[in-house]
Tab-separated table of C-alpha atoms and ligand atoms in Angstrom:
chain	number	residue	atom	x	y	z
A	763	MET	CA	0.369	-0.156	-0.251
A	764	THR	CA	2.693	2.554	1.145
A	765	GLN	CA	4.597	1.310	-1.945
A	766	ASN	CA	2.130	2.276	-4.198
A	767	ILE	CA	1.577	5.634	-2.994
A	768	PHE	CA	5.296	6.298	-3.585
A	769	GLU	CA	4.786	5.710	-7.039
A	770	GLN	CA	1.475	7.458	-7.303
A	771	ALA	CA	3.670	10.556	-6.445
A	772	ILE	CA	5.904	9.676	-8.805
A	773	ALA	CA	3.603	9.308	-11.654
A	774	ALA	CA	1.978	12.599	-10.188
A	775	ILE	CA	5.311	14.460	-10.644
A	776	VAL	CA	6.439	13.067	-13.881
A	777	GLY	CA	2.828	14.041	-15.170
A	778	GLY	CA	3.041	17.689	-14.155
A	779	ASP	CA	-0.614	16.916	-12.348
A	780	VAL	CA	-1.372	19.479	-9.462
A	781	ASP	CA	-4.149	17.889	-8.732
A	782	LYS	CA	-2.994	14.503	-8.314
A	783	ALA	CA	0.205	15.915	-6.754
A	784	THR	CA	-1.766	17.804	-4.148
A	785	GLU	CA	-4.226	15.061	-3.540
A	786	ILE	CA	-1.243	12.336	-2.605
A	787	ALA	CA	0.504	14.459	-0.645
A	788	ARG	CA	-2.476	14.967	1.572
A	789	ARG	CA	-4.004	11.485	1.298
A	790	GLY	CA	0.168	10.087	2.136
A	791	LEU	CA	0.092	12.091	5.625
A	792	LYS	CA	-3.542	11.146	6.604
A	793	GLU	CA	-2.080	7.132	5.919
A	794	GLY	CA	0.486	8.368	8.659
A	795	ILE	CA	3.432	8.210	6.116
A	796	ASP	CA	6.567	10.328	7.355
A	797	PRO	CA	6.788	13.515	5.734
A	798	LEU	CA	10.403	12.792	4.707
A	799	GLN	CA	9.466	9.597	3.691
A	800	LEU	CA	6.848	10.737	1.331
A	801	MET	CA	9.445	13.219	-0.426
A	802	THR	CA	12.243	10.880	-0.721
A	803	ASN	CA	10.779	7.751	-1.452
A	804	GLY	CA	8.108	9.820	-3.576
A	805	PHE	CA	8.030	13.125	-4.904
A	806	ILE	CA	11.994	13.538	-5.109
A	807	PRO	CA	12.249	10.164	-7.152
A	808	GLY	CA	9.527	11.552	-9.673
A	809	ILE	CA	11.191	15.006	-10.005
A	810	ASN	CA	14.433	13.534	-10.476
A	811	GLU	CA	12.647	11.430	-13.249
A	812	VAL	CA	11.791	14.875	-14.627
A	813	GLY	CA	14.902	15.871	-14.962
A	814	GLU	CA	16.597	12.577	-16.508
A	815	GLN	CA	13.296	13.371	-19.208
A	816	PHE	CA	14.318	16.921	-19.684
A	817	GLY	CA	17.999	16.240	-19.923
A	818	THR	CA	17.983	13.812	-22.486
A	819	GLY	CA	15.459	15.571	-24.577
A	820	LYS	CA	12.601	13.917	-23.878
A	821	LEU	CA	10.450	16.629	-22.115
A	822	PHE	CA	10.679	20.210	-23.229
A	823	ILE	CA	9.833	23.165	-21.078
A	824	PRO	CA	6.501	23.581	-20.820
A	825	GLY	CA	6.510	20.130	-19.346
A	826	LEU	CA	9.052	20.460	-17.035
A	827	VAL	CA	7.266	23.894	-15.628
A	828	LYS	CA	3.880	21.623	-14.902
A	829	SER	CA	5.894	19.207	-12.924
A	830	ALA	CA	7.941	21.509	-11.200
A	831	ASP	CA	4.147	23.290	-10.601
A	832	ALA	CA	3.059	19.856	-9.199
A	833	MET	CA	6.263	19.226	-6.679
A	834	GLU	CA	6.286	22.964	-5.270
A	835	LYS	CA	2.827	22.641	-4.384
A	836	ALA	CA	3.262	18.978	-2.974
A	837	THR	CA	6.362	20.124	-1.264
A	838	ALA	CA	4.286	23.004	0.199
A	839	ILE	CA	2.038	20.646	2.009
A	840	ILE	CA	4.293	18.428	3.043
A	841	ASN	CA	6.711	20.950	4.310
A	842	GLU	CA	4.008	22.240	6.761
A	843	ALA	CA	3.404	18.417	8.013
A	844	ILE	CA	7.348	17.730	9.343
A	845	PRO	CA	6.959	17.476	13.032
A	846	GLN	CA	8.849	20.688	15.180
A	847	GLU	CA	10.720	21.111	17.630
A	848	GLN	CA	9.482	22.172	20.580
A	849	GLU	CA	12.268	23.611	21.953
A	850	THR	CA	14.745	26.183	19.990
A	851	VAL	CA	17.969	25.643	19.387
A	852	SER	CA	21.029	28.179	19.578
A	853	GLY	CA	21.939	28.752	16.013
A	854	ARG	CA	20.751	30.950	13.463
A	855	ILE	CA	21.218	30.622	9.833
A	856	VAL	CA	20.576	32.618	6.855
A	857	VAL	CA	19.418	30.102	3.590
A	858	GLY	CA	18.968	30.854	-0.006
A	859	THR	CA	19.655	30.268	-3.599
A	860	VAL	CA	22.532	32.017	-5.618
A	861	GLU	CA	21.980	34.882	-7.680
A	862	GLY	CA	21.295	33.691	-11.087
A	863	ASP	CA	19.221	30.435	-10.142
A	864	MET	CA	15.732	29.913	-10.134
A	865	HIS	CA	15.372	26.904	-8.333
A	866	ASP	CA	14.242	26.551	-4.678
A	867	ILE	CA	12.221	23.264	-4.062
A	868	GLY	CA	15.145	21.998	-2.222
A	869	LYS	CA	16.437	24.711	-0.483
A	870	THR	CA	12.801	25.762	0.241
A	871	ILE	CA	12.867	21.920	1.843
A	872	VAL	CA	16.265	22.534	3.981
A	873	VAL	CA	14.880	25.660	5.323
A	874	SER	CA	11.468	23.515	6.703
A	875	LEU	CA	13.743	20.668	7.981
A	876	LEU	CA	16.297	23.055	9.976
A	877	ARG	CA	13.147	25.208	11.825
A	878	ALA	CA	11.448	21.843	12.643
A	879	ASN	CA	14.928	21.013	14.693
A	880	GLY	CA	14.808	24.054	16.219
A	881	PHE	CA	16.766	26.514	14.718
A	882	GLU	CA	16.012	30.340	13.539
A	883	VAL	CA	16.390	30.148	9.756
A	884	LEU	CA	15.791	33.017	7.842
A	885	ASP	CA	15.153	32.063	4.132
A	886	LEU	CA	16.495	34.968	1.171
A	887	GLY	CA	14.488	32.932	-1.118
A	888	ARG	CA	16.279	32.800	-4.499
A	889	ASP	CA	18.412	35.059	-7.148
A	890	ILE	CA	20.444	35.767	-4.063
A	891	SER	CA	24.091	37.617	-4.581
A	892	PRO	CA	26.951	37.090	-2.234
A	893	ALA	CA	27.091	40.667	-1.309
A	894	ARG	CA	23.171	40.175	0.002
A	895	PHE	CA	23.659	36.904	1.947
A	896	ILE	CA	26.616	39.129	3.912
A	897	GLU	CA	23.934	42.221	4.212
A	898	GLU	CA	21.328	39.465	6.111
A	899	ALA	CA	23.499	37.592	7.988
A	900	GLU	CA	24.852	40.945	9.347
A	901	LYS	CA	21.321	41.839	10.193
A	902	PHE	CA	20.063	38.538	10.808
A	903	LYS	CA	23.081	38.265	13.512
A	904	ALA	CA	23.601	34.409	11.798
A	905	ASP	CA	26.097	31.717	12.715
A	906	ILE	CA	25.834	30.046	9.406
A	907	ILE	CA	25.350	31.135	5.812
A	908	GLY	CA	23.683	28.101	3.452
A	909	SER	CA	23.692	28.600	0.186
A	910	SER	CA	21.725	26.700	-3.112
A	911	THR	CA	22.957	26.143	-6.621
A	912	LEU	CA	21.192	23.426	-9.467
A	913	LEU	CA	22.670	25.062	-12.576
A	914	THR	CA	26.337	24.250	-12.861
A	915	THR	CA	26.533	28.287	-14.338
A	916	THR	CA	25.856	29.443	-11.039
A	917	MET	CA	28.081	27.127	-9.059
A	918	PRO	CA	30.740	30.009	-9.072
A	919	VAL	CA	28.303	32.394	-7.047
A	920	GLN	CA	29.153	30.079	-3.988
A	921	LYS	CA	32.771	30.479	-4.791
A	922	GLU	CA	32.131	34.459	-4.913
A	923	LEU	CA	30.498	34.194	-1.836
A	924	GLU	CA	33.683	32.513	0.180
A	925	GLU	CA	35.674	35.475	-1.914
A	926	GLU	CA	33.625	38.189	-0.832
A	927	LEU	CA	33.936	37.154	2.902
A	928	LYS	CA	37.325	36.671	3.065
A	929	LYS	CA	37.665	40.044	1.515
A	930	ALA	CA	35.618	41.605	4.063
A	931	GLY	CA	37.043	40.043	7.216
A	932	LEU	CA	33.795	37.985	7.414
A	933	LYS	CA	35.225	34.335	6.994
A	934	LYS	CA	36.007	33.207	10.783
A	935	LYS	CA	32.775	34.814	11.721
A	936	TYR	CA	30.471	32.750	9.500
A	937	LYS	CA	30.368	28.711	8.927
A	938	THR	CA	29.303	28.265	5.364
A	939	ILE	CA	27.182	25.430	4.371
A	940	VAL	CA	26.533	24.734	0.069
A	941	GLY	CA	23.890	22.300	-1.356
A	942	GLY	CA	22.905	21.499	-4.458
A	943	ALA	CA	22.531	18.863	-7.002
A	944	PRO	CA	25.908	19.636	-8.676
A	945	VAL	CA	27.476	20.474	-5.628
A	946	THR	CA	30.090	18.070	-4.117
A	947	ARG	CA	31.980	17.720	-1.279
A	948	ARG	CA	35.120	17.995	-3.363
A	949	TRP	CA	33.473	21.565	-4.323
A	950	ALA	CA	33.022	23.083	-1.457
A	951	ASP	CA	36.466	21.987	0.000
A	952	ARG	CA	37.895	23.594	-3.103
A	953	ILE	CA	36.236	26.891	-2.967
A	954	GLY	CA	36.581	26.834	1.107
A	955	ALA	CA	33.400	26.286	2.573
A	956	ASP	CA	33.028	24.607	5.740
A	957	ALA	CA	30.351	22.203	4.979
A	958	PHE	CA	28.704	19.938	2.269
A	959	ALA	CA	25.329	18.413	2.492
A	960	GLN	CA	23.976	16.112	-0.074
A	961	ASP	CA	20.137	16.589	1.199
A	962	ALA	CA	18.169	18.151	3.683
A	963	GLY	CA	18.733	15.946	6.574
A	964	ASP	CA	22.416	15.910	5.986
A	965	GLY	CA	22.094	19.729	6.455
A	966	VAL	CA	20.485	19.520	9.890
A	967	LYS	CA	23.309	16.849	10.550
A	968	LYS	CA	26.268	19.103	9.192
A	969	VAL	CA	24.670	22.649	11.170
A	970	LYS	CA	24.709	20.171	14.152
A	971	GLN	CA	28.367	19.788	13.787
A	972	LEU	CA	29.413	23.437	12.528
A	973	LEU	CA	28.023	24.556	15.555
A	974	ALA	CA	29.252	21.540	17.962
A	975	ILE	CA	26.142	20.710	19.660
B	1382	B12	C1	12.225	21.898	-11.419
B	1382	B12	C2	13.514	21.507	-11.842
B	1382	B12	C3	13.140	23.150	-12.196
B	1382	B12	C4	12.115	24.263	-12.209
B	1382	B12	C5	12.464	24.647	-10.554
B	1382	B12	C6	11.069	24.773	-9.889
B	1382	B12	C7	11.589	25.648	-8.362
B	1382	B12	N1	10.687	26.544	-7.850
B	1382	B12	O1	12.761	25.015	-7.993
B	1382	B12	C8	12.078	24.963	-13.420
B	1382	B12	C9	11.199	24.838	-14.498
B	1382	B12	C10	11.585	26.782	-12.978
B	1382	B12	C11	13.429	25.317	-13.852
B	1382	B12	C12	14.001	25.783	-14.694
B	1382	B12	C13	14.837	25.786	-15.612
B	1382	B12	N2	15.870	24.717	-15.472
B	1382	B12	CO1	15.697	23.342	-13.869
B	1382	B12	N3	15.352	21.580	-13.252
B	1382	B12	C14	14.469	21.016	-12.376
B	1382	B12	C15	14.954	19.915	-11.672
B	1382	B12	C16	14.128	18.704	-12.739
B	1382	B12	C17	14.544	19.087	-10.057
B	1382	B12	C18	14.905	20.651	-8.892
B	1382	B12	C19	14.309	20.117	-8.194
B	1382	B12	O2	13.604	21.013	-7.441
B	1382	B12	N4	15.175	18.998	-7.366
B	1382	B12	C20	14.195	18.208	-6.073
B	1382	B12	C21	14.867	18.785	-4.694
B	1382	B12	C22	14.299	17.985	-3.822
B	1382	B12	O3	16.326	18.578	-4.782
B	1382	B12	P1	17.447	19.726	-4.992
B	1382	B12	O4	17.235	20.928	-5.258
B	1382	B12	O5	19.122	18.932	-5.323
B	1382	B12	O6	18.057	19.674	-3.029
B	1382	B12	C23	18.325	18.667	-2.054
B	1382	B12	C24	20.107	18.882	-2.083
B	1382	B12	O7	20.595	18.804	-3.241
B	1382	B12	C25	19.558	19.668	-0.993
B	1382	B12	N5	20.037	20.589	-1.055
B	1382	B12	C26	19.915	21.591	-2.058
B	1382	B12	N6	19.945	22.874	-1.935
B	1382	B12	C27	20.834	23.391	-0.388
B	1382	B12	C28	21.187	23.644	0.154
B	1382	B12	C29	21.719	23.826	1.747
B	1382	B12	C30	22.243	25.104	2.192
B	1382	B12	C31	21.936	22.544	2.013
B	1382	B12	C32	22.596	22.123	3.092
B	1382	B12	C33	21.093	21.441	1.177
B	1382	B12	C34	20.983	21.811	0.122
B	1382	B12	O8	18.772	19.229	-0.287
B	1382	B12	C35	17.684	19.458	-0.845
B	1382	B12	C36	16.470	18.356	-0.196
B	1382	B12	O9	16.795	16.624	-0.324
B	1382	B12	C37	16.308	19.953	-12.075
B	1382	B12	C38	16.929	18.138	-12.429
B	1382	B12	C39	17.446	17.802	-11.017
B	1382	B12	N7	17.316	16.144	-10.912
B	1382	B12	O10	17.973	18.416	-10.268
B	1382	B12	C40	16.635	20.645	-13.349
B	1382	B12	C41	17.703	21.395	-13.520
B	1382	B12	C42	18.590	21.810	-12.359
B	1382	B12	N8	17.543	22.392	-14.743
B	1382	B12	C43	17.971	22.689	-15.403
B	1382	B12	C44	17.859	23.781	-16.518
B	1382	B12	C45	18.772	23.567	-17.612
B	1382	B12	C46	16.702	24.737	-16.028
B	1382	B12	C47	16.645	26.344	-16.927
B	1382	B12	C48	18.219	26.795	-17.594
B	1382	B12	C49	16.362	25.118	-18.339
B	1382	B12	C50	15.656	26.456	-19.166
B	1382	B12	N9	16.244	27.223	-20.538
B	1382	B12	O11	15.095	27.298	-18.847
B	1382	B12	C51	16.027	26.453	-15.802
B	1382	B12	C52	17.089	27.711	-15.552
B	1382	B12	C53	16.485	28.896	-14.584
B	1382	B12	C54	17.365	29.581	-13.593
B	1382	B12	N10	17.503	30.440	-14.071
B	1382	B12	O12	17.469	28.799	-12.221
B	1382	B12	C55	19.092	21.349	-15.570
B	1382	B12	C56	20.443	21.675	-15.127
B	1382	B12	C57	22.019	21.168	-16.029
B	1382	B12	C58	22.784	22.224	-15.336
B	1382	B12	N11	24.013	20.997	-15.561
B	1382	B12	O13	23.114	23.004	-14.923
B	1382	B12	C59	18.635	20.263	-14.919
B	1382	B12	C60	19.608	19.944	-14.267
B	1382	B12	C61	17.546	19.602	-15.478
B	1382	B12	C62	18.597	18.842	-16.582
B	1382	B12	N12	18.760	17.498	-16.223
B	1382	B12	O14	18.876	19.130	-17.617
B	1382	B12	N13	14.288	23.991	-13.472
């Protein structure tokens, strides 16, 4: 039965069916399936399949947009259902998608999971320049700056952020964590980021490590 709902979630995203995707998200939660399981085993494999089809020329922009819309709506429902940690923990994080990049589904999941774990998170949204990351981190009195990129062409913005932090003498003040589908541990090391996370759960783990909690 559970297997079945994951398959249905995948089909709804691949088919770009908003109504079906939202109905499955709600039904899955009602049936007691863990929100992250629903995401990891259903909706994320669905959008990955869409990316695969788009990348190999089997799907075009209108189809990609429809599937993304279904994914965004289902993700919003699931994010709201992530159980919240009652106590806040000490740790303030600003998170955003880098300048030139409009992908924010994964970043939003990361924000939700960090908040659910008691962290105070400022979600900057998408298309965020290195200067803006730094300005907002200063205002928010952040401990950590998290950046997301889904495009290989915008990965260098994460490097610029490291450079701008160094130039401003703030590299020691903020820990940085990078993520997004094309981002690797190697890339993080190369640009001098303090941590890399491959998914939202790993992000929470790495943030805890950075804050030594
Ligand atoms: C959905 C989607 C879109 C949607 C985005 C909607 C939105 N609101 O985000 C729309 C339709 C807008 C879109 C547009 C484009 N897209 Co697009 N898109 C995708 C797709 C299919 C899925 C992305 C996604 O949401 N994945 C699901 C989430 C949950 O995964 P995730 O983002 O990786 O996030 C997880 C981890 O990476 C990590 N993480 C992510 N960020 C962070 C940050 C921190 C701090 C941490 C700790 C962790 C972390 O945790 C997340 C949760 O587990 C991908 C294919 C793919 N498989 O990645 C292509 C893809 C990224 N897109 C691609 C392209 C080319 C484009 C366009 C250029 C297409 C065009 N010609 O217009 C435009 C770019 C517009 C722009 N300037 O940004 C290419 C990129 C190729 C490349 N090498 O750079 C891909 C790979 C498709 C492909 N196979 O060709 N896209």
